[in-house]
PDB file of C-alpha atoms and ligand atoms in Angstrom:
ATOM      1  CA  UNK A   8       1.431  52.655 -45.972  1.00 69.00           C
ATOM      2  CA  UNK A   9       1.966  48.991 -46.853  1.00 83.00           C
ATOM      3  CA  UNK A  10       1.402  46.905 -49.946  1.00 91.00           C
ATOM      4  CA  UNK A  11      -1.905  44.979 -49.823  1.00 93.00           C
ATOM      5  CA  UNK A  12      -2.260  41.210 -49.611  1.00 96.00           C
ATOM      6  CA  UNK A  13      -3.452  39.717 -52.894  1.00 97.00           C
ATOM      7  CA  UNK A  14      -4.733  36.214 -53.369  1.00 97.00           C
ATOM      8  CA  UNK A  15      -6.384  34.598 -56.340  1.00 98.00           C
ATOM      9  CA  UNK A  16      -6.764  31.661 -58.642  1.00 98.00           C
ATOM     10  CA  UNK A  17      -6.843  31.003 -62.376  1.00 98.00           C
ATOM     11  CA  UNK A  18      -9.134  28.213 -63.528  1.00 98.00           C
ATOM     12  CA  UNK A  19      -7.262  27.783 -66.813  1.00 98.00           C
ATOM     13  CA  UNK A  20      -9.352  25.762 -69.356  1.00 98.00           C
ATOM     14  CA  UNK A  21     -11.740  24.393 -66.734  1.00 98.00           C
ATOM     15  CA  UNK A  22     -15.342  25.141 -65.661  1.00 98.00           C
ATOM     16  CA  UNK A  23     -18.610  25.840 -67.418  1.00 98.00           C
ATOM     17  CA  UNK A  24     -20.302  29.218 -66.801  1.00 98.00           C
ATOM     18  CA  UNK A  25     -22.607  27.647 -64.190  1.00 98.00           C
ATOM     19  CA  UNK A  26     -19.681  26.019 -62.367  1.00 98.00           C
ATOM     20  CA  UNK A  27     -17.782  29.320 -62.238  1.00 98.00           C
ATOM     21  CA  UNK A  28     -20.819  31.242 -60.983  1.00 97.00           C
ATOM     22  CA  UNK A  29     -21.511  28.674 -58.240  1.00 97.00           C
ATOM     23  CA  UNK A  30     -17.865  28.744 -57.183  1.00 97.00           C
ATOM     24  CA  UNK A  31     -17.864  32.541 -56.978  1.00 95.00           C
ATOM     25  CA  UNK A  32     -21.139  32.639 -55.075  1.00 93.00           C
ATOM     26  CA  UNK A  33     -20.011  30.045 -52.515  1.00 95.00           C
ATOM     27  CA  UNK A  34     -16.642  31.712 -52.140  1.00 95.00           C
ATOM     28  CA  UNK A  35     -18.161  35.146 -51.580  1.00 92.00           C
ATOM     29  CA  UNK A  36     -20.471  33.659 -48.952  1.00 90.00           C
ATOM     30  CA  UNK A  37     -17.761  31.794 -47.032  1.00 91.00           C
ATOM     31  CA  UNK A  38     -14.519  33.777 -47.187  1.00 89.00           C
ATOM     32  CA  UNK A  39     -13.647  36.478 -44.682  1.00 84.00           C
ATOM     33  CA  UNK A  40     -11.801  39.256 -46.459  1.00 85.00           C
ATOM     34  CA  UNK A  41      -9.213  40.739 -44.110  1.00 82.00           C
ATOM     35  CA  UNK A  42      -8.444  44.475 -44.325  1.00 81.00           C
ATOM     36  CA  UNK A  43      -5.939  45.540 -47.004  1.00 85.00           C
ATOM     37  CA  UNK A  44      -6.696  42.402 -48.983  1.00 92.00           C
ATOM     38  CA  UNK A  45      -7.804  41.850 -52.564  1.00 94.00           C
ATOM     39  CA  UNK A  46      -9.078  38.468 -53.686  1.00 96.00           C
ATOM     40  CA  UNK A  47      -9.647  37.499 -57.307  1.00 97.00           C
ATOM     41  CA  UNK A  48     -10.825  34.643 -59.492  1.00 97.00           C
ATOM     42  CA  UNK A  49      -9.923  34.221 -63.159  1.00 98.00           C
ATOM     43  CA  UNK A  50     -12.368  31.896 -64.941  1.00 98.00           C
ATOM     44  CA  UNK A  51     -12.423  31.154 -68.687  1.00 98.00           C
ATOM     45  CA  UNK A  52     -13.773  33.906 -70.974  1.00 98.00           C
ATOM     46  CA  UNK A  53     -17.043  32.027 -71.462  1.00 98.00           C
ATOM     47  CA  UNK A  54     -17.758  32.174 -67.708  1.00 98.00           C
ATOM     48  CA  UNK A  55     -17.226  35.915 -67.317  1.00 97.00           C
ATOM     49  CA  UNK A  56     -20.833  37.079 -67.962  1.00 97.00           C
ATOM     50  CA  UNK A  57     -22.262  34.439 -65.583  1.00 97.00           C
ATOM     51  CA  UNK A  58     -19.789  35.361 -62.841  1.00 96.00           C
ATOM     52  CA  UNK A  59     -20.376  39.085 -63.290  1.00 93.00           C
ATOM     53  CA  UNK A  60     -24.128  38.439 -62.940  1.00 91.00           C
ATOM     54  CA  UNK A  61     -23.470  36.870 -59.542  1.00 89.00           C
ATOM     55  CA  UNK A  62     -21.180  39.727 -58.525  1.00 83.00           C
ATOM     56  CA  UNK A  63     -24.132  42.027 -58.989  1.00 73.00           C
ATOM     57  CA  UNK A  64     -25.784  40.385 -56.004  1.00 65.00           C
ATOM     58  CA  UNK A  65     -24.221  40.941 -52.587  1.00 59.00           C
ATOM     59  CA  UNK A  66     -22.069  39.714 -50.906  1.00 56.00           C
ATOM     60  CA  UNK A  67     -19.215  40.421 -53.238  1.00 63.00           C
ATOM     61  CA  UNK A  68     -15.897  42.253 -53.308  1.00 79.00           C
ATOM     62  CA  UNK A  69     -13.832  39.659 -55.114  1.00 93.00           C
ATOM     63  CA  UNK A  70     -12.252  40.815 -58.367  1.00 95.00           C
ATOM     64  CA  UNK A  71     -13.066  38.912 -61.531  1.00 96.00           C
ATOM     65  CA  UNK A  72     -10.288  38.548 -64.085  1.00 97.00           C
ATOM     66  CA  UNK A  73      -9.749  37.378 -67.662  1.00 98.00           C
ATOM     67  CA  UNK A  74      -6.966  34.998 -68.697  1.00 98.00           C
ATOM     68  CA  UNK A  75      -5.738  36.991 -71.691  1.00 98.00           C
ATOM     69  CA  UNK A  76      -6.555  39.926 -73.959  1.00 98.00           C
ATOM     70  CA  UNK A  77      -5.479  41.147 -77.406  1.00 98.00           C
ATOM     71  CA  UNK A  78      -3.592  44.436 -77.810  1.00 98.00           C
ATOM     72  CA  UNK A  79      -5.669  45.798 -80.697  1.00 98.00           C
ATOM     73  CA  UNK A  80      -8.949  47.611 -80.028  1.00 97.00           C
ATOM     74  CA  UNK A  81     -10.703  45.600 -82.769  1.00 97.00           C
ATOM     75  CA  UNK A  82     -10.003  44.050 -86.151  1.00 98.00           C
ATOM     76  CA  UNK A  83      -9.256  40.863 -88.046  1.00 98.00           C
ATOM     77  CA  UNK A  84      -7.946  38.705 -85.168  1.00 98.00           C
ATOM     78  CA  UNK A  85     -10.138  35.610 -85.238  1.00 98.00           C
ATOM     79  CA  UNK A  86     -10.519  33.969 -81.856  1.00 97.00           C
ATOM     80  CA  UNK A  87      -9.221  36.942 -79.876  1.00 98.00           C
ATOM     81  CA  UNK A  88     -10.862  39.187 -77.257  1.00 98.00           C
ATOM     82  CA  UNK A  89     -10.278  42.945 -76.957  1.00 98.00           C
ATOM     83  CA  UNK A  90      -9.917  45.167 -73.908  1.00 98.00           C
ATOM     84  CA  UNK A  91     -13.176  46.892 -74.869  1.00 98.00           C
ATOM     85  CA  UNK A  92     -15.005  43.554 -74.799  1.00 98.00           C
ATOM     86  CA  UNK A  93     -13.713  42.886 -71.285  1.00 98.00           C
ATOM     87  CA  UNK A  94     -14.570  46.425 -70.186  1.00 97.00           C
ATOM     88  CA  UNK A  95     -18.125  45.898 -71.452  1.00 96.00           C
ATOM     89  CA  UNK A  96     -18.403  43.012 -68.972  1.00 95.00           C
ATOM     90  CA  UNK A  97     -16.927  45.151 -66.223  1.00 93.00           C
ATOM     91  CA  UNK A  98     -14.003  42.756 -65.777  1.00 95.00           C
ATOM     92  CA  UNK A  99     -11.651  43.983 -63.032  1.00 95.00           C
ATOM     93  CA  UNK A 100      -8.336  42.479 -64.036  1.00 97.00           C
ATOM     94  CA  UNK A 101      -6.493  40.745 -66.844  1.00 98.00           C
ATOM     95  CA  UNK A 102      -3.803  38.089 -66.470  1.00 98.00           C
ATOM     96  CA  UNK A 103      -1.001  38.427 -69.017  1.00 98.00           C
ATOM     97  CA  UNK A 104       2.026  36.258 -69.713  1.00 98.00           C
ATOM     98  CA  UNK A 105       1.060  33.100 -67.844  1.00 98.00           C
ATOM     99  CA  UNK A 106       3.693  30.404 -68.451  1.00 98.00           C
ATOM    100  CA  UNK A 107       1.182  28.354 -70.453  1.00 97.00           C
ATOM    101  CA  UNK A 108       0.503  31.304 -72.779  1.00 98.00           C
ATOM    102  CA  UNK A 109       4.229  31.839 -73.277  1.00 98.00           C
ATOM    103  CA  UNK A 110       4.920  28.125 -73.805  1.00 97.00           C
ATOM    104  CA  UNK A 111       2.003  26.809 -75.860  1.00 97.00           C
ATOM    105  CA  UNK A 112       0.967  29.997 -77.638  1.00 97.00           C
ATOM    106  CA  UNK A 113       4.449  31.459 -78.040  1.00 98.00           C
ATOM    107  CA  UNK A 114       3.591  34.851 -76.606  1.00 98.00           C
ATOM    108  CA  UNK A 115       6.652  37.059 -76.652  1.00 98.00           C
ATOM    109  CA  UNK A 116       7.689  39.773 -74.230  1.00 98.00           C
ATOM    110  CA  UNK A 117       7.108  42.406 -76.899  1.00 98.00           C
ATOM    111  CA  UNK A 118       3.560  41.192 -77.557  1.00 98.00           C
ATOM    112  CA  UNK A 119       2.900  41.074 -73.840  1.00 98.00           C
ATOM    113  CA  UNK A 120       4.103  44.647 -73.523  1.00 98.00           C
ATOM    114  CA  UNK A 121       1.558  45.721 -76.137  1.00 98.00           C
ATOM    115  CA  UNK A 122      -1.154  43.898 -74.201  1.00 98.00           C
ATOM    116  CA  UNK A 123      -0.078  45.452 -70.891  1.00 98.00           C
ATOM    117  CA  UNK A 124      -0.188  48.953 -72.372  1.00 98.00           C
ATOM    118  CA  UNK A 125      -3.563  48.341 -74.049  1.00 98.00           C
ATOM    119  CA  UNK A 126      -5.135  47.100 -70.803  1.00 98.00           C
ATOM    120  CA  UNK A 127      -3.677  49.900 -68.680  1.00 98.00           C
ATOM    121  CA  UNK A 128      -4.724  52.606 -71.092  1.00 97.00           C
ATOM    122  CA  UNK A 129      -8.302  51.370 -70.559  1.00 96.00           C
ATOM    123  CA  UNK A 130      -7.737  51.534 -66.767  1.00 96.00           C
ATOM    124  CA  UNK A 131      -7.842  47.770 -66.385  1.00 97.00           C
ATOM    125  CA  UNK A 132      -5.768  46.077 -63.692  1.00 97.00           C
ATOM    126  CA  UNK A 133      -2.984  43.850 -65.014  1.00 98.00           C
ATOM    127  CA  UNK A 134      -1.423  40.799 -63.413  1.00 98.00           C
ATOM    128  CA  UNK A 135       1.781  40.199 -65.372  1.00 98.00           C
ATOM    129  CA  UNK A 136       3.246  36.724 -64.853  1.00 98.00           C
ATOM    130  CA  UNK A 137       6.994  36.192 -65.138  1.00 98.00           C
ATOM    131  CA  UNK A 138       9.175  33.167 -64.463  1.00 98.00           C
ATOM    132  CA  UNK A 139      12.143  31.184 -65.713  1.00 98.00           C
ATOM    133  CA  UNK A 140      12.073  27.660 -67.181  1.00 98.00           C
ATOM    134  CA  UNK A 141      14.020  24.756 -65.665  1.00 97.00           C
ATOM    135  CA  UNK A 142      16.481  25.015 -68.542  1.00 97.00           C
ATOM    136  CA  UNK A 143      17.103  28.729 -68.002  1.00 98.00           C
ATOM    137  CA  UNK A 144      17.591  28.034 -64.323  1.00 97.00           C
ATOM    138  CA  UNK A 145      20.055  25.239 -65.047  1.00 97.00           C
ATOM    139  CA  UNK A 146      22.190  27.652 -67.095  1.00 98.00           C
ATOM    140  CA  UNK A 147      22.142  30.183 -64.262  1.00 97.00           C
ATOM    141  CA  UNK A 148      20.089  32.767 -66.145  1.00 98.00           C
ATOM    142  CA  UNK A 149      16.839  32.517 -64.137  1.00 98.00           C
ATOM    143  CA  UNK A 150      17.180  36.002 -62.678  1.00 98.00           C
ATOM    144  CA  UNK A 151      18.156  37.489 -66.036  1.00 98.00           C
ATOM    145  CA  UNK A 152      15.148  35.887 -67.705  1.00 98.00           C
ATOM    146  CA  UNK A 153      12.718  37.221 -65.135  1.00 98.00           C
ATOM    147  CA  UNK A 154      14.214  40.705 -65.295  1.00 98.00           C
ATOM    148  CA  UNK A 155      14.008  40.708 -69.093  1.00 98.00           C
ATOM    149  CA  UNK A 156      10.340  39.677 -68.954  1.00 98.00           C
ATOM    150  CA  UNK A 157       9.682  42.408 -66.403  1.00 98.00           C
ATOM    151  CA  UNK A 158      11.577  45.186 -68.173  1.00 98.00           C
ATOM    152  CA  UNK A 159      10.046  44.503 -71.582  1.00 98.00           C
ATOM    153  CA  UNK A 160       6.597  43.711 -70.204  1.00 98.00           C
ATOM    154  CA  UNK A 161       6.406  46.991 -68.288  1.00 98.00           C
ATOM    155  CA  UNK A 162       8.242  49.128 -70.831  1.00 98.00           C
ATOM    156  CA  UNK A 163       6.506  52.453 -71.334  1.00 97.00           C
ATOM    157  CA  UNK A 164       4.053  52.081 -68.450  1.00 98.00           C
ATOM    158  CA  UNK A 165       3.087  55.542 -67.259  1.00 96.00           C
ATOM    159  CA  UNK A 166       3.491  56.363 -63.553  1.00 93.00           C
ATOM    160  CA  UNK A 167      -0.227  57.127 -63.200  1.00 94.00           C
ATOM    161  CA  UNK A 168      -1.025  53.525 -64.190  1.00 97.00           C
ATOM    162  CA  UNK A 169       1.316  51.861 -61.718  1.00 96.00           C
ATOM    163  CA  UNK A 170      -1.361  51.330 -59.109  1.00 95.00           C
ATOM    164  CA  UNK A 171      -3.078  49.017 -61.612  1.00 97.00           C
ATOM    165  CA  UNK A 172      -0.035  46.756 -61.970  1.00 98.00           C
ATOM    166  CA  UNK A 173       0.780  43.578 -60.065  1.00 98.00           C
ATOM    167  CA  UNK A 174       3.434  40.977 -60.828  1.00 98.00           C
ATOM    168  CA  UNK A 175       3.166  37.210 -60.353  1.00 98.00           C
ATOM    169  CA  UNK A 176       6.495  35.402 -60.059  1.00 98.00           C
ATOM    170  CA  UNK A 177       5.900  31.816 -61.141  1.00 98.00           C
ATOM    171  CA  UNK A 178       8.966  29.684 -61.843  1.00 98.00           C
ATOM    172  CA  UNK A 179       7.844  27.499 -64.755  1.00 98.00           C
ATOM    173  CA  UNK A 180       9.470  24.416 -63.215  1.00 98.00           C
ATOM    174  CA  UNK A 181       7.262  24.717 -60.124  1.00 97.00           C
ATOM    175  CA  UNK A 182       3.875  24.994 -61.866  1.00 97.00           C
ATOM    176  CA  UNK A 183       1.294  22.235 -62.200  1.00 93.00           C
ATOM    177  CA  UNK A 184       1.089  18.541 -61.356  1.00 92.00           C
ATOM    178  CA  UNK A 185       4.497  17.777 -62.910  1.00 91.00           C
ATOM    179  CA  UNK A 186       6.198  20.722 -61.206  1.00 90.00           C
ATOM    180  CA  UNK A 187       8.766  20.653 -58.422  1.00 93.00           C
ATOM    181  CA  UNK A 188       7.625  22.910 -55.583  1.00 94.00           C
ATOM    182  CA  UNK A 189      10.029  25.798 -55.006  1.00 97.00           C
ATOM    183  CA  UNK A 190      11.310  26.623 -51.533  1.00 97.00           C
ATOM    184  CA  UNK A 191      11.240  30.117 -50.016  1.00 97.00           C
ATOM    185  CA  UNK A 192      15.032  30.114 -50.460  1.00 98.00           C
ATOM    186  CA  UNK A 193      14.531  29.710 -54.217  1.00 97.00           C
ATOM    187  CA  UNK A 194      11.941  32.471 -54.321  1.00 98.00           C
ATOM    188  CA  UNK A 195      13.523  35.108 -52.081  1.00 97.00           C
ATOM    189  CA  UNK A 196      16.423  36.218 -54.336  1.00 98.00           C
ATOM    190  CA  UNK A 197      14.238  36.417 -57.457  1.00 98.00           C
ATOM    191  CA  UNK A 198      11.520  38.330 -55.607  1.00 98.00           C
ATOM    192  CA  UNK A 199      14.219  40.768 -54.466  1.00 97.00           C
ATOM    193  CA  UNK A 200      15.432  41.095 -58.041  1.00 98.00           C
ATOM    194  CA  UNK A 201      11.893  41.828 -59.250  1.00 98.00           C
ATOM    195  CA  UNK A 202      11.492  44.446 -56.528  1.00 97.00           C
ATOM    196  CA  UNK A 203      14.750  46.162 -57.498  1.00 96.00           C
ATOM    197  CA  UNK A 204      13.799  45.840 -61.185  1.00 97.00           C
ATOM    198  CA  UNK A 205      10.539  47.677 -60.441  1.00 97.00           C
ATOM    199  CA  UNK A 206      12.478  50.364 -58.600  1.00 95.00           C
ATOM    200  CA  UNK A 207      14.928  50.755 -61.490  1.00 95.00           C
ATOM    201  CA  UNK A 208      12.011  51.184 -63.864  1.00 96.00           C
ATOM    202  CA  UNK A 209       9.818  53.447 -61.750  1.00 95.00           C
ATOM    203  CA  UNK A 210      12.050  54.798 -58.958  1.00 89.00           C
ATOM    204  CA  UNK A 211      10.249  55.121 -55.600  1.00 86.00           C
ATOM    205  CA  UNK A 212       6.872  54.140 -57.035  1.00 90.00           C
ATOM    206  CA  UNK A 213       8.233  50.685 -57.918  1.00 91.00           C
ATOM    207  CA  UNK A 214       8.256  49.876 -54.202  1.00 92.00           C
ATOM    208  CA  UNK A 215       4.451  49.882 -54.195  1.00 94.00           C
ATOM    209  CA  UNK A 216       3.942  47.219 -56.883  1.00 96.00           C
ATOM    210  CA  UNK A 217       2.585  44.016 -55.319  1.00 97.00           C
ATOM    211  CA  UNK A 218       4.523  40.832 -56.118  1.00 98.00           C
ATOM    212  CA  UNK A 219       2.662  37.525 -55.868  1.00 98.00           C
ATOM    213  CA  UNK A 220       4.209  34.076 -55.811  1.00 98.00           C
ATOM    214  CA  UNK A 221       2.731  31.124 -57.691  1.00 98.00           C
ATOM    215  CA  UNK A 222       3.618  27.505 -58.436  1.00 98.00           C
ATOM    216  CA  UNK A 223       2.439  24.463 -56.411  1.00 97.00           C
ATOM    217  CA  UNK A 224       1.232  26.646 -53.551  1.00 98.00           C
ATOM    218  CA  UNK A 225      -1.014  24.906 -51.009  1.00 98.00           C
ATOM    219  CA  UNK A 226      -2.083  25.491 -47.394  1.00 98.00           C
ATOM    220  CA  UNK A 227       1.075  23.842 -46.033  1.00 97.00           C
ATOM    221  CA  UNK A 228       3.562  26.126 -47.809  1.00 98.00           C
ATOM    222  CA  UNK A 229       1.527  29.301 -48.504  1.00 98.00           C
ATOM    223  CA  UNK A 230       2.669  31.140 -45.374  1.00 97.00           C
ATOM    224  CA  UNK A 231       6.337  30.378 -45.991  1.00 97.00           C
ATOM    225  CA  UNK A 232       6.235  32.385 -49.230  1.00 98.00           C
ATOM    226  CA  UNK A 233       4.201  35.308 -47.915  1.00 97.00           C
ATOM    227  CA  UNK A 234       6.539  35.648 -44.923  1.00 96.00           C
ATOM    228  CA  UNK A 235       9.195  36.804 -47.431  1.00 96.00           C
ATOM    229  CA  UNK A 236       9.461  40.598 -47.348  1.00 94.00           C
ATOM    230  CA  UNK A 237       9.007  41.005 -51.121  1.00 95.00           C
ATOM    231  CA  UNK A 238       6.115  38.565 -51.577  1.00 97.00           C
ATOM    232  CA  UNK A 239       2.759  40.259 -50.992  1.00 96.00           C
ATOM    233  CA  UNK A 240       0.380  37.549 -52.083  1.00 97.00           C
ATOM    234  CA  UNK A 241      -0.228  34.286 -53.885  1.00 98.00           C
ATOM    235  CA  UNK A 242      -1.433  33.187 -57.282  1.00 98.00           C
ATOM    236  CA  UNK A 243      -2.676  29.651 -56.920  1.00 98.00           C
ATOM    237  CA  UNK A 244      -3.850  26.955 -59.310  1.00 98.00           C
ATOM    238  CA  UNK A 245      -4.942  23.479 -58.240  1.00 98.00           C
ATOM    239  CA  UNK A 246      -5.045  24.032 -54.468  1.00 98.00           C
ATOM    240  CA  UNK A 247      -7.604  26.831 -54.843  1.00 98.00           C
ATOM    241  CA  UNK A 248      -9.949  25.095 -57.265  1.00 98.00           C
ATOM    242  CA  UNK A 249     -12.333  24.153 -54.460  1.00 98.00           C
ATOM    243  CA  UNK A 250     -13.874  26.787 -52.219  1.00 98.00           C
ATOM    244  CA  UNK A 251     -12.438  25.045 -49.138  1.00 97.00           C
ATOM    245  CA  UNK A 252      -8.976  24.916 -50.721  1.00 98.00           C
ATOM    246  CA  UNK A 253      -9.165  28.579 -51.745  1.00 98.00           C
ATOM    247  CA  UNK A 254     -10.134  29.652 -48.229  1.00 97.00           C
ATOM    248  CA  UNK A 255      -7.566  27.446 -46.449  1.00 97.00           C
ATOM    249  CA  UNK A 256      -4.693  28.513 -48.732  1.00 98.00           C
ATOM    250  CA  UNK A 257      -5.699  32.144 -48.519  1.00 96.00           C
ATOM    251  CA  UNK A 258      -5.807  32.103 -44.713  1.00 95.00           C
ATOM    252  CA  UNK A 259      -2.434  30.370 -44.491  1.00 97.00           C
ATOM    253  CA  UNK A 260      -0.996  32.948 -46.892  1.00 97.00           C
ATOM    254  CA  UNK A 261      -2.476  35.846 -44.949  1.00 96.00           C
ATOM    255  CA  UNK A 262      -0.886  34.566 -41.739  1.00 95.00           C
ATOM    256  CA  UNK A 263       2.551  34.666 -43.351  1.00 95.00           C
ATOM    257  CA  UNK A 264       1.842  38.095 -44.860  1.00 95.00           C
ATOM    258  CA  UNK A 265       0.808  39.515 -41.472  1.00 92.00           C
ATOM    259  CA  UNK A 266       4.235  38.698 -40.046  1.00 86.00           C
ATOM    260  CA  UNK A 267       6.163  40.640 -42.683  1.00 73.00           C
ATOM    261  CA  UNK A 268       7.017  44.326 -42.762  1.00 70.00           C
ATOM    262  CA  UNK A 269       5.919  45.877 -46.036  1.00 71.00           C
ATOM    263  CA  UNK A 270       6.012  49.537 -45.222  1.00 67.00           C
ATOM    264  CA  UNK A 271       6.666  51.532 -48.381  1.00 68.00           C
ATOM    265  CA  UNK A 272       7.128  54.923 -46.811  1.00 55.00           C
TER     266      UNK A 272
HETATM  267  P1  PGA B  11      -0.456  25.392 -59.579  1.00 73.03           P
HETATM  268  O1  PGA B  11      -0.611  26.393 -60.802  1.00 73.03           O
HETATM  269  O2  PGA B  11      -0.744  26.141 -58.305  1.00 73.03           O
HETATM  270  O3  PGA B  11      -1.471  24.326 -59.858  1.00 73.03           O
HETATM  271  O4  PGA B  11       0.958  24.859 -59.609  1.00 73.03           O
HETATM  272  C1  PGA B  11      -0.093  27.693 -60.703  1.00 73.03           C
HETATM  273  C2  PGA B  11      -0.285  28.417 -61.992  1.00 73.03           C
HETATM  274  O5  PGA B  11      -0.326  27.802 -63.074  1.00 73.03           O
HETATM  275  O6  PGA B  11      -0.385  29.644 -61.977  1.00 73.03           O
END
């Protein structure tokens, strides 16, 4: 058995419902999905119903995700969205802990843990993003930061829910137009640390958790990250915001992935 290849994009605060639905439709019509691969798109909340309408019509097979969720089942939380609301739309996955949520909305590891547990208890897939800031890196505590985010974020996850969990390692300093692209040499030791952190938390089952890399990924560097033994996929922003860019980056990433050995016993 091997860990699957995962590839997806997050549209952040971009796209109208129609734009998201057209993107999904064109993507589903043009991308070849290799075996053992899961693709996903994460549009804004307001686009989810329109995209799920398109998913109802073949061809499909690409997961649709939400960018955030609240931990409570309901209540006085103005502006928030519950797991039940996402389940009602048949959403496949929820992204939690993106660097922008941590930075601009001050989401803490403890809050993220509550969100992770709420999503998993409703059998929803979780993509938990972790990553150190430039400042943390400069003080030599990048690895510690990522491990803390991982250990708190996944605290209390039950073994039967592990197959719903994936981790995105996104160094904050590498994300977005102002970011400095990381090299595979930067990523390899942290990916290894995340892998061993998963194994410490969940013993043998931790070996099966997919780890994605994200931060200034494009078709020229995608394969260099997925050739790393602990990187099983990519979580891409700007380069995958056109259908052509999504397909090109995905194919480059899959090539790198195909070279690696990810047997998990
Ligand atoms: P980027 O964004 O690929 O545009 O750097 C990545 C992210 O924010 O997840």
